[in-house]
PDB file of C-alpha atoms in Angstrom:
ATOM      1  CA  ARG A  10      13.031  -7.339  11.512  1.00 75.00           C
ATOM      2  CA  LYS A  11      10.477  -5.991   9.482  1.00 83.00           C
ATOM      3  CA  GLU A  12       9.562  -2.196   9.862  1.00 91.00           C
ATOM      4  CA  VAL A  13       5.991  -2.067  10.643  1.00 95.00           C
ATOM      5  CA  GLU A  14       4.385  -5.799  12.233  1.00 95.00           C
ATOM      6  CA  GLN A  15       1.546  -6.697  13.037  1.00 95.00           C
ATOM      7  CA  ASP A  16      -0.539  -9.760  14.087  1.00 88.00           C
ATOM      8  CA  PRO A  17      -1.422 -11.491  11.425  1.00 84.00           C
ATOM      9  CA  GLY A  18      -4.192 -12.958  12.736  1.00 86.00           C
ATOM     10  CA  PRO A  19      -6.907 -14.188  11.922  1.00 92.00           C
ATOM     11  CA  PHE A  20      -9.396 -12.677  13.933  1.00 94.00           C
ATOM     12  CA  ASN A  21     -12.834 -14.519  13.974  1.00 96.00           C
ATOM     13  CA  VAL A  22     -15.647 -12.263  16.329  1.00 97.00           C
ATOM     14  CA  PRO A  23     -19.179 -12.346  16.254  1.00 97.00           C
ATOM     15  CA  GLU A  24     -20.746  -9.644  14.624  1.00 98.00           C
ATOM     16  CA  GLY A  25     -21.387  -6.762  17.595  1.00 97.00           C
ATOM     17  CA  ALA A  26     -17.537  -7.319  19.272  1.00 97.00           C
ATOM     18  CA  THR A  27     -14.880  -5.312  20.021  1.00 97.00           C
ATOM     19  CA  VAL A  28     -12.169  -5.611  18.143  1.00 97.00           C
ATOM     20  CA  ALA A  29      -8.486  -4.332  18.763  1.00 96.00           C
ATOM     21  CA  PHE A  30      -5.437  -4.519  16.558  1.00 96.00           C
ATOM     22  CA  ASN A  31      -1.806  -3.369  17.469  1.00 94.00           C
ATOM     23  CA  CYS A  32       1.051  -2.720  15.537  1.00 95.00           C
ATOM     24  CA  THR A  33       4.660  -1.120  16.239  1.00 96.00           C
ATOM     25  CA  TYR A  34       7.229   0.255  13.451  1.00 94.00           C
ATOM     26  CA  SER A  35      10.681   0.884  13.349  1.00 93.00           C
ATOM     27  CA  ASN A  36      11.465   3.725  11.948  1.00 88.00           C
ATOM     28  CA  SER A  37      11.675   6.408  14.514  1.00 86.00           C
ATOM     29  CA  ALA A  38      11.723   8.770  10.807  1.00 85.00           C
ATOM     30  CA  SER A  39       7.957   7.891   9.986  1.00 86.00           C
ATOM     31  CA  GLN A  40       5.779  10.912   9.498  1.00 82.00           C
ATOM     32  CA  SER A  41       2.941  10.081   9.234  1.00 88.00           C
ATOM     33  CA  PHE A  42       0.651   7.127  10.371  1.00 92.00           C
ATOM     34  CA  PHE A  43      -2.186   4.988   8.886  1.00 93.00           C
ATOM     35  CA  TRP A  44      -4.997   2.134   8.087  1.00 96.00           C
ATOM     36  CA  TYR A  45      -5.509   0.558   5.231  1.00 96.00           C
ATOM     37  CA  ARG A  46      -8.519  -1.588   4.436  1.00 97.00           C
ATOM     38  CA  GLN A  47      -7.776  -4.763   1.297  1.00 97.00           C
ATOM     39  CA  ASP A  48     -10.683  -6.204   0.457  1.00 96.00           C
ATOM     40  CA  CYS A  49      -9.702 -10.098  -0.770  1.00 92.00           C
ATOM     41  CA  ARG A  50      -8.327  -9.420  -4.152  1.00 86.00           C
ATOM     42  CA  LYS A  51      -8.799  -5.997  -3.550  1.00 92.00           C
ATOM     43  CA  GLU A  52      -6.749  -2.657  -3.818  1.00 94.00           C
ATOM     44  CA  PRO A  53      -5.500  -0.848  -0.392  1.00 95.00           C
ATOM     45  CA  LYS A  54      -8.444   1.712   0.436  1.00 94.00           C
ATOM     46  CA  LEU A  55      -6.895   4.220   2.945  1.00 93.00           C
ATOM     47  CA  LEU A  56      -9.537   3.840   6.076  1.00 95.00           C
ATOM     48  CA  MET A  57      -8.288   6.305   8.212  1.00 93.00           C
ATOM     49  CA  SER A  58      -4.837   8.243   8.731  1.00 89.00           C
ATOM     50  CA  VAL A  59      -3.853   8.225  12.825  1.00 90.00           C
ATOM     51  CA  TYR A  60      -3.053  10.467  14.972  1.00 80.00           C
ATOM     52  CA  SER A  61      -1.076  10.879  18.435  1.00 80.00           C
ATOM     53  CA  SER A  62      -4.352  12.842  20.268  1.00 81.00           C
ATOM     54  CA  GLY A  63      -6.421  10.141  18.975  1.00 82.00           C
ATOM     55  CA  ASN A  64      -8.940  10.119  16.335  1.00 89.00           C
ATOM     56  CA  GLU A  65     -12.098   8.425  15.834  1.00 92.00           C
ATOM     57  CA  ASP A  66     -14.393   8.170  12.889  1.00 92.00           C
ATOM     58  CA  GLY A  67     -17.806   6.072  13.626  1.00 96.00           C
ATOM     59  CA  ARG A  68     -16.988   2.634  14.950  1.00 97.00           C
ATOM     60  CA  PHE A  69     -13.131   3.301  14.617  1.00 97.00           C
ATOM     61  CA  THR A  70     -10.365   4.146  16.653  1.00 96.00           C
ATOM     62  CA  ALA A  71      -6.758   5.149  16.002  1.00 95.00           C
ATOM     63  CA  GLN A  72      -4.567   5.849  18.499  1.00 94.00           C
ATOM     64  CA  LEU A  73      -0.301   6.581  18.062  1.00 93.00           C
ATOM     65  CA  ASN A  74       1.900   6.402  21.091  1.00 92.00           C
ATOM     66  CA  ARG A  75       5.678   7.481  19.436  1.00 90.00           C
ATOM     67  CA  ALA A  76       7.504   7.294  22.203  1.00 91.00           C
ATOM     68  CA  SER A  77       6.310   3.691  22.476  1.00 92.00           C
ATOM     69  CA  GLN A  78       6.776   3.581  18.591  1.00 93.00           C
ATOM     70  CA  TYR A  79       2.837   1.509  18.652  1.00 93.00           C
ATOM     71  CA  ILE A  80      -0.118   1.668  16.669  1.00 95.00           C
ATOM     72  CA  SER A  81      -3.516   0.349  17.486  1.00 95.00           C
ATOM     73  CA  LEU A  82      -7.232   0.138  15.920  1.00 96.00           C
ATOM     74  CA  LEU A  83     -10.439  -0.387  17.860  1.00 97.00           C
ATOM     75  CA  ILE A  84     -13.158  -1.623  16.004  1.00 97.00           C
ATOM     76  CA  ARG A  85     -16.469  -1.223  18.261  1.00 98.00           C
ATOM     77  CA  ASP A  86     -20.275  -3.054  17.574  1.00 98.00           C
ATOM     78  CA  SER A  87     -19.171  -5.343  14.621  1.00 98.00           C
ATOM     79  CA  LYS A  88     -20.080  -5.499  11.287  1.00 98.00           C
ATOM     80  CA  LEU A  89     -20.394  -8.152   8.448  1.00 98.00           C
ATOM     81  CA  SER A  90     -19.134  -5.935   5.882  1.00 97.00           C
ATOM     82  CA  ASP A  91     -15.624  -5.071   8.276  1.00 98.00           C
ATOM     83  CA  SER A  92     -14.009  -8.538   7.763  1.00 97.00           C
ATOM     84  CA  ALA A  93     -11.373  -7.752   5.571  1.00 97.00           C
ATOM     85  CA  THR A  94      -6.971  -7.454   6.097  1.00 96.00           C
ATOM     86  CA  TYR A  95      -6.508  -4.806   7.958  1.00 97.00           C
ATOM     87  CA  LEU A  96      -2.997  -2.819   6.660  1.00 97.00           C
ATOM     88  CA  CYS A  97      -1.157  -0.923   9.679  1.00 96.00           C
ATOM     89  CA  VAL A  98       0.972   1.785   7.961  1.00 94.00           C
ATOM     90  CA  ALA A  99       4.069   3.569   8.041  1.00 92.00           C
ATOM     91  CA  GLY A 100       4.500   7.430   6.307  1.00 88.00           C
ATOM     92  CA  GLY A 101       8.240   7.957   4.978  1.00 78.00           C
ATOM     93  CA  SER A 102       9.984  11.445   5.858  1.00 69.00           C
ATOM     94  CA  GLY A 103      12.462  10.931   2.820  1.00 71.00           C
ATOM     95  CA  SER A 104      11.305  13.166  -0.857  1.00 70.00           C
ATOM     96  CA  ALA A 105       9.517   9.985  -1.891  1.00 70.00           C
ATOM     97  CA  ARG A 106       7.320   9.658   1.468  1.00 75.00           C
ATOM     98  CA  GLN A 107       6.658   5.890   0.666  1.00 84.00           C
ATOM     99  CA  LEU A 108       3.867   4.421   3.282  1.00 90.00           C
ATOM    100  CA  THR A 109       5.851   1.108   4.115  1.00 93.00           C
ATOM    101  CA  PHE A 110       3.139  -1.276   5.246  1.00 95.00           C
ATOM    102  CA  GLY A 111       2.529  -4.629   8.043  1.00 96.00           C
ATOM    103  CA  SER A 112       1.918  -7.588   6.530  1.00 95.00           C
ATOM    104  CA  GLY A 113      -2.214  -6.871   7.462  1.00 95.00           C
ATOM    105  CA  THR A 114      -4.241  -8.984  10.054  1.00 95.00           C
ATOM    106  CA  GLN A 115      -7.043 -10.573   8.656  1.00 95.00           C
ATOM    107  CA  LEU A 116     -10.756 -10.155  10.299  1.00 97.00           C
ATOM    108  CA  THR A 117     -13.845 -12.075  10.102  1.00 97.00           C
ATOM    109  CA  VAL A 118     -17.294 -11.173  11.356  1.00 97.00           C
ATOM    110  CA  LEU A 119     -19.428 -14.202  11.472  1.00 97.00           C
ATOM    111  CA  PRO A 120     -23.140 -13.869  11.849  1.00 95.00           C
TER     112      PRO A 120
ATOM    113  CA  GLU B  30     -13.655   4.437  -7.349  1.00 70.00           C
ATOM    114  CA  THR B  31     -10.181   5.809  -7.111  1.00 70.00           C
ATOM    115  CA  GLY B  32      -9.769   6.934 -10.725  1.00 88.00           C
ATOM    116  CA  VAL B  33      -6.341   5.210 -10.857  1.00 95.00           C
ATOM    117  CA  THR B  34      -6.428   2.537 -13.723  1.00 96.00           C
ATOM    118  CA  GLN B  35      -4.143  -0.582 -14.360  1.00 97.00           C
ATOM    119  CA  SER B  36      -3.737  -2.670 -17.051  1.00 96.00           C
ATOM    120  CA  PRO B  37      -3.199  -5.804 -17.904  1.00 97.00           C
ATOM    121  CA  THR B  38      -5.545  -7.150 -14.983  1.00 96.00           C
ATOM    122  CA  HIS B  39      -3.692 -10.086 -15.303  1.00 96.00           C
ATOM    123  CA  LEU B  40      -0.892 -11.834 -17.127  1.00 96.00           C
ATOM    124  CA  ILE B  41       1.040 -15.066 -17.215  1.00 98.00           C
ATOM    125  CA  LYS B  42       4.427 -15.575 -18.060  1.00 98.00           C
ATOM    126  CA  THR B  43       7.181 -17.806 -17.772  1.00 97.00           C
ATOM    127  CA  ARG B  44      11.175 -16.956 -15.982  1.00 97.00           C
ATOM    128  CA  GLY B  45      13.173 -15.137 -18.076  1.00 97.00           C
ATOM    129  CA  GLN B  46      10.650 -12.819 -20.058  1.00 98.00           C
ATOM    130  CA  GLN B  47      10.085  -9.434 -19.955  1.00 98.00           C
ATOM    131  CA  VAL B  48       6.640  -7.864 -18.570  1.00 98.00           C
ATOM    132  CA  THR B  49       5.439  -4.498 -19.007  1.00 98.00           C
ATOM    133  CA  LEU B  50       2.952  -2.947 -16.220  1.00 98.00           C
ATOM    134  CA  ARG B  51       0.808   0.280 -16.878  1.00 98.00           C
ATOM    135  CA  CYS B  52      -0.772   2.745 -15.035  1.00 97.00           C
ATOM    136  CA  SER B  53      -2.974   5.864 -15.440  1.00 95.00           C
ATOM    137  CA  SER B  54      -2.809   8.169 -12.378  1.00 92.00           C
ATOM    138  CA  GLN B  55      -5.931  10.145 -11.368  1.00 89.00           C
ATOM    139  CA  SER B  56      -6.719  13.402 -13.057  1.00 87.00           C
ATOM    140  CA  GLY B  57      -4.947  16.287 -11.763  1.00 86.00           C
ATOM    141  CA  HIS B  58      -2.142  13.835  -9.251  1.00 89.00           C
ATOM    142  CA  ASN B  59       1.663  14.061 -11.070  1.00 89.00           C
ATOM    143  CA  THR B  60       3.292  11.370  -8.980  1.00 91.00           C
ATOM    144  CA  VAL B  61       2.349   7.599  -9.357  1.00 94.00           C
ATOM    145  CA  SER B  62       4.157   5.061  -6.867  1.00 95.00           C
ATOM    146  CA  TRP B  63       4.895   0.963  -7.170  1.00 97.00           C
ATOM    147  CA  TYR B  64       3.978  -1.127  -5.187  1.00 97.00           C
ATOM    148  CA  GLN B  65       4.798  -5.293  -5.590  1.00 98.00           C
ATOM    149  CA  GLN B  66       2.770  -7.302  -3.288  1.00 97.00           C
ATOM    150  CA  ALA B  67       2.903 -11.242  -2.670  1.00 96.00           C
ATOM    151  CA  LEU B  68       0.762 -13.193  -1.359  1.00 93.00           C
ATOM    152  CA  GLY B  69      -0.151 -13.218   2.236  1.00 90.00           C
ATOM    153  CA  GLN B  70       2.191  -9.608   2.895  1.00 94.00           C
ATOM    154  CA  GLY B  71       1.763  -6.338   2.784  1.00 95.00           C
ATOM    155  CA  PRO B  72       2.438  -4.270  -0.188  1.00 96.00           C
ATOM    156  CA  GLN B  73       6.449  -3.334  -0.591  1.00 96.00           C
ATOM    157  CA  PHE B  74       7.352  -0.106  -2.221  1.00 95.00           C
ATOM    158  CA  ILE B  75       9.406  -0.551  -5.735  1.00 97.00           C
ATOM    159  CA  PHE B  76       9.984   3.161  -6.702  1.00 95.00           C
ATOM    160  CA  GLN B  77       8.496   6.366  -7.227  1.00 93.00           C
ATOM    161  CA  TYR B  78       8.364   9.088 -11.080  1.00 93.00           C
ATOM    162  CA  TYR B  79       7.549  12.161  -9.862  1.00 90.00           C
ATOM    163  CA  ARG B  80       7.066  14.558 -12.798  1.00 88.00           C
ATOM    164  CA  GLU B  81       8.951  12.138 -15.538  1.00 90.00           C
ATOM    165  CA  GLU B  82      12.355  11.526 -12.798  1.00 92.00           C
ATOM    166  CA  GLU B  83      12.431   8.502 -10.235  1.00 92.00           C
ATOM    167  CA  ASN B  84      12.047   9.863  -6.568  1.00 89.00           C
ATOM    168  CA  GLY B  85      13.356   7.467  -4.800  1.00 90.00           C
ATOM    169  CA  ARG B  86      13.391   3.405  -4.797  1.00 93.00           C
ATOM    170  CA  GLY B  87      13.072   0.206  -2.496  1.00 93.00           C
ATOM    171  CA  ASN B  88      14.677  -2.526  -2.077  1.00 93.00           C
ATOM    172  CA  PHE B  89      14.251  -3.756  -5.344  1.00 97.00           C
ATOM    173  CA  PRO B  90      16.635  -5.026  -8.236  1.00 97.00           C
ATOM    174  CA  PRO B  91      17.476  -3.160 -11.153  1.00 97.00           C
ATOM    175  CA  ARG B  92      15.839  -5.126 -13.178  1.00 98.00           C
ATOM    176  CA  PHE B  93      12.753  -3.722 -12.188  1.00 98.00           C
ATOM    177  CA  SER B  94      12.941  -0.335 -13.964  1.00 97.00           C
ATOM    178  CA  GLY B  95       9.938   2.084 -14.617  1.00 96.00           C
ATOM    179  CA  LEU B  96       8.818   5.211 -16.609  1.00 95.00           C
ATOM    180  CA  GLN B  97       6.547   7.954 -16.153  1.00 96.00           C
ATOM    181  CA  PHE B  98       5.408  10.090 -19.563  1.00 94.00           C
ATOM    182  CA  PRO B  99       4.053  13.733 -19.537  1.00 93.00           C
ATOM    183  CA  ASN B 100       0.841  12.722 -18.841  1.00 90.00           C
ATOM    184  CA  TYR B 101       1.446  11.020 -16.215  1.00 91.00           C
ATOM    185  CA  SER B 102       0.909   7.338 -16.366  1.00 94.00           C
ATOM    186  CA  SER B 103       3.392   5.065 -15.163  1.00 97.00           C
ATOM    187  CA  GLU B 104       4.740   1.827 -16.886  1.00 98.00           C
ATOM    188  CA  LEU B 105       6.376  -0.780 -14.520  1.00 98.00           C
ATOM    189  CA  ASN B 106       9.270  -3.070 -16.532  1.00 98.00           C
ATOM    190  CA  VAL B 107      10.688  -6.119 -14.961  1.00 98.00           C
ATOM    191  CA  ASN B 108      13.404  -7.889 -16.905  1.00 97.00           C
ATOM    192  CA  ALA B 109      14.371 -12.111 -16.500  1.00 97.00           C
ATOM    193  CA  LEU B 110      11.090 -12.428 -14.749  1.00 98.00           C
ATOM    194  CA  GLU B 111      11.506 -15.111 -11.886  1.00 98.00           C
ATOM    195  CA  LEU B 112       8.900 -17.101 -10.058  1.00 97.00           C
ATOM    196  CA  ASP B 113       9.164 -14.765  -6.917  1.00 97.00           C
ATOM    197  CA  ASP B 114       8.339 -12.116  -9.277  1.00 98.00           C
ATOM    198  CA  SER B 115       4.511 -13.846  -8.907  1.00 98.00           C
ATOM    199  CA  ALA B 116       3.370 -11.090  -7.371  1.00 97.00           C
ATOM    200  CA  LEU B 117      -0.350  -8.488  -7.395  1.00 97.00           C
ATOM    201  CA  TYR B 118       1.788  -5.387  -8.225  1.00 98.00           C
ATOM    202  CA  LEU B 119      -0.497  -1.702  -7.387  1.00 97.00           C
ATOM    203  CA  CYS B 120       0.853   1.307  -9.142  1.00 97.00           C
ATOM    204  CA  ALA B 121      -1.018   4.349  -6.589  1.00 95.00           C
ATOM    205  CA  SER B 122      -0.815   7.419  -7.424  1.00 93.00           C
ATOM    206  CA  SER B 123      -0.884  11.109  -5.998  1.00 88.00           C
ATOM    207  CA  SER B 124      -0.091  14.651  -5.618  1.00 84.00           C
ATOM    208  CA  LEU B 125       2.817  15.676  -4.530  1.00 73.00           C
ATOM    209  CA  ASP B 126       4.477  18.475  -3.615  1.00 67.00           C
ATOM    210  CA  ARG B 127       8.113  18.401  -2.807  1.00 62.00           C
ATOM    211  CA  ARG B 128       8.397  22.088  -1.188  1.00 61.00           C
ATOM    212  CA  LEU B 129       5.639  21.706   1.714  1.00 62.00           C
ATOM    213  CA  ALA B 130       6.349  18.930   4.547  1.00 59.00           C
ATOM    214  CA  GLY B 131       3.821  16.465   5.240  1.00 63.00           C
ATOM    215  CA  TYR B 132       1.883  13.971   3.363  1.00 68.00           C
ATOM    216  CA  ASN B 133      -0.718  13.584   0.400  1.00 73.00           C
ATOM    217  CA  GLU B 134      -2.911  10.568   0.322  1.00 82.00           C
ATOM    218  CA  GLN B 135      -2.124   8.015  -2.317  1.00 88.00           C
ATOM    219  CA  PHE B 136      -4.903   6.333  -3.879  1.00 91.00           C
ATOM    220  CA  PHE B 137      -4.371   3.238  -5.565  1.00 95.00           C
ATOM    221  CA  GLY B 138      -5.457   1.105  -8.515  1.00 96.00           C
ATOM    222  CA  PRO B 139      -7.366  -2.427  -8.936  1.00 96.00           C
ATOM    223  CA  GLY B 140      -3.612  -3.772  -9.653  1.00 97.00           C
ATOM    224  CA  THR B 141      -2.237  -6.254 -12.345  1.00 98.00           C
ATOM    225  CA  ARG B 142      -1.747  -9.875 -10.848  1.00 97.00           C
ATOM    226  CA  LEU B 143       1.104 -11.368 -12.928  1.00 98.00           C
ATOM    227  CA  THR B 144       2.088 -14.841 -12.756  1.00 98.00           C
ATOM    228  CA  VAL B 145       5.696 -16.571 -13.346  1.00 98.00           C
ATOM    229  CA  LEU B 146       5.566 -19.970 -14.064  1.00 96.00           C
TER     230      LEU B 146
END
């Protein structure tokens, strides 16, 4: 079983749609959680951190449920430029605090 | 741009060869982490270097090795290349203080795409 699991998609949605991504993690010692965005053949870039209280950044809302070990990302009013792969990430608690990535969910926003 | 650079951009090798990949960290960062990303997968942690010492390692065999220089740049070496080593190799730099809890953002370089034939 992978430490971080997410639906690979692909998700194909029309512009303006709301889309939700879900993710589960198995290591209860994970301390920090993130969503990264990766464009085709590019490096991952931090989209947002995820907190238990939930956090919002414009059209993006992230939520963490530690009891269920579940992370979500909601994108409202999808734009063509949102097309990318979204990676769910758990940050470790060891000295390296390495990142454990899910396999990514591919999103295509259609005109 | 993150200020993290990697070289080369692309590389083609044959099975059994050895390869060295390079990463220059962002100014002010003391830590470099290396990740391997196979096609269709998320990046997997290889190891991390903090102030020139290995500071954590993922589930990779000893033929994956590295080092960090006094200027905090880093190299990843892979010996006896196998076909499955074909991947995008990413380095990420960050500013780590092991005395403190919490997380410091890791900034990724553009990666080196390695093809093993």
